[in-house]
Amino acid sequence: MSFGKALTLSTGAKIPQIGLGTWLSKPNEVERAVEHAIRTGYRHIDCAMVYGNQDEVGRALKKVIPSVVKREELFITSKLWNTSHRPDQVEKELDETLKQLQLDYLDLYLVHWPVAFPPGLNKGFEPEDPNRPGWVILDTETSLVDTWKAMIALLNTGKVKAIGVSNFSIEHIKGIAEATGVWPAVNQIEAHPLLLQDDLVQFCKEHNIHLTAYSPLGNNMSGHRKLTEYPEVQEIAKKLNATPAQVLIAWGVKRGYSVIPKSVTPERIESNFQQVELSDEDYEKLTELGRKNPKRFNVKTTYPVFWDINIFNDEAEKTATHQVKIA
């Protein structure tokens, strides 16, 4: 079973180290997945407005609260989408999220990306530029600081217990924290052995910002092979009598992250929750993969709808014409 470990946030709240991710889950699968995960023992569920499946998560939660679990035993995260970055939109979207999830409050609310789009969900989550089909329209006026101030105000509403960010760099975090005096409790990032981000990890440690790892198994959005297929991962899995996914989850755990693998298959939901421990030697072997051939899968200049903005300074973003507006 899971080691049942929870990590402490800067707020004093505990975040269970293994959670269920719901990104890229097909409609009608998520309700069953969330219900099964909670019955299996998961207590941390990661959601977002843009995943388009929060109503299903809400239906699953309805089935298990309070018969299987009390609300306060769960840790539920959701994220503010880019179309609601303008300060007057922030609480409106939170209210919609709570309605979809059928909850009174979130344990954690994150700014999903350091990128703003013009408001109005009726235009879709990624409103396309009529002059540039296939590319999103950016809101270049609203800054991260504007949005973060509105996020801070949510702490007084009782609707969120903690606030944080996702896909933010050191520079982005410094910008919002120095302008407001409020540091995010969490930064949720893509993290796996091919994407070490040691500087960011160190910075977050110094400022007591917890890291949650999404896509801990990599993903094949860009046609790149998944990490579970790497011989180095498979070799360690064989040795530990574990699945490749369990090995990759263990790598994130050893780095102190909370890890949110996504699955809708009952067997995988269960096996992802059955933790194994990596030796220092095996951990090093996996970490070496990222030192040799670093790879970020989720780069928004590489798959449609394209975003013309440099977020991570990744090689694939170097041609982008916009930079993140911090203040």
XYZ file of N, CA and C in Angstrom, residues 27-28 30-31 47-49 51-62 96-97 99-102:
75
model
N -13.778 11.990 -20.996
C -15.075 12.125 -20.328
C -15.641 10.762 -19.953
N -16.410 10.753 -18.894
C -17.087 9.554 -18.372
C -16.155 8.550 -17.702
N -13.613 9.735 -15.588
C -13.065 10.366 -14.383
C -13.905 10.064 -13.145
N -15.206 10.068 -13.311
C -16.071 9.800 -12.147
C -15.723 8.453 -11.524
N -7.398 18.609 -9.622
C -8.383 18.977 -10.644
C -7.990 20.307 -11.287
N -8.743 20.689 -12.318
C -8.590 22.023 -12.910
C -9.790 22.313 -13.786
N -10.154 23.582 -13.846
C -11.265 24.021 -14.693
C -11.060 23.561 -16.143
N -9.594 21.081 -17.428
C -9.671 19.646 -17.749
C -11.070 19.263 -18.223
N -12.040 20.145 -17.939
C -13.391 19.921 -18.456
C -14.099 18.724 -17.843
N -13.647 18.294 -16.671
C -14.268 17.107 -16.062
C -14.553 17.261 -14.567
N -14.557 18.529 -14.091
C -14.765 18.736 -12.648
C -16.164 18.325 -12.196
N -17.148 18.423 -13.110
C -18.494 17.991 -12.727
C -18.503 16.491 -12.422
N -17.703 15.723 -13.186
C -17.595 14.279 -12.915
C -16.904 14.010 -11.590
N -15.837 14.784 -11.323
C -15.145 14.639 -10.033
C -16.146 14.929 -8.918
N -16.951 15.968 -9.123
C -17.971 16.337 -8.128
C -18.962 15.210 -7.872
N -19.384 14.554 -8.941
C -20.331 13.430 -8.772
C -19.677 12.282 -7.990
N -18.402 12.039 -8.263
C -17.674 10.982 -7.541
C -17.548 11.339 -6.057
N -17.228 12.615 -5.788
C -17.064 13.045 -4.390
C -18.381 12.889 -3.629
N -19.472 13.191 -4.314
C -20.805 13.074 -3.714
C -21.058 11.633 -3.251
N -17.443 28.919 -9.751
C -17.871 27.928 -10.750
C -17.213 26.569 -10.483
N -15.948 26.589 -10.127
C -15.227 25.350 -9.791
C -15.867 24.665 -8.584
N -18.875 24.950 -7.558
C -20.189 24.450 -7.972
C -20.034 23.114 -8.711
N -19.074 23.057 -9.626
C -18.851 21.816 -10.382
C -18.435 20.670 -9.464
N -17.563 20.975 -8.510
C -17.061 19.934 -7.610
C -18.025 19.635 -6.460
N -19.082 20.461 -6.345
C -20.074 20.326 -5.265
C -19.402 20.413 -3.886
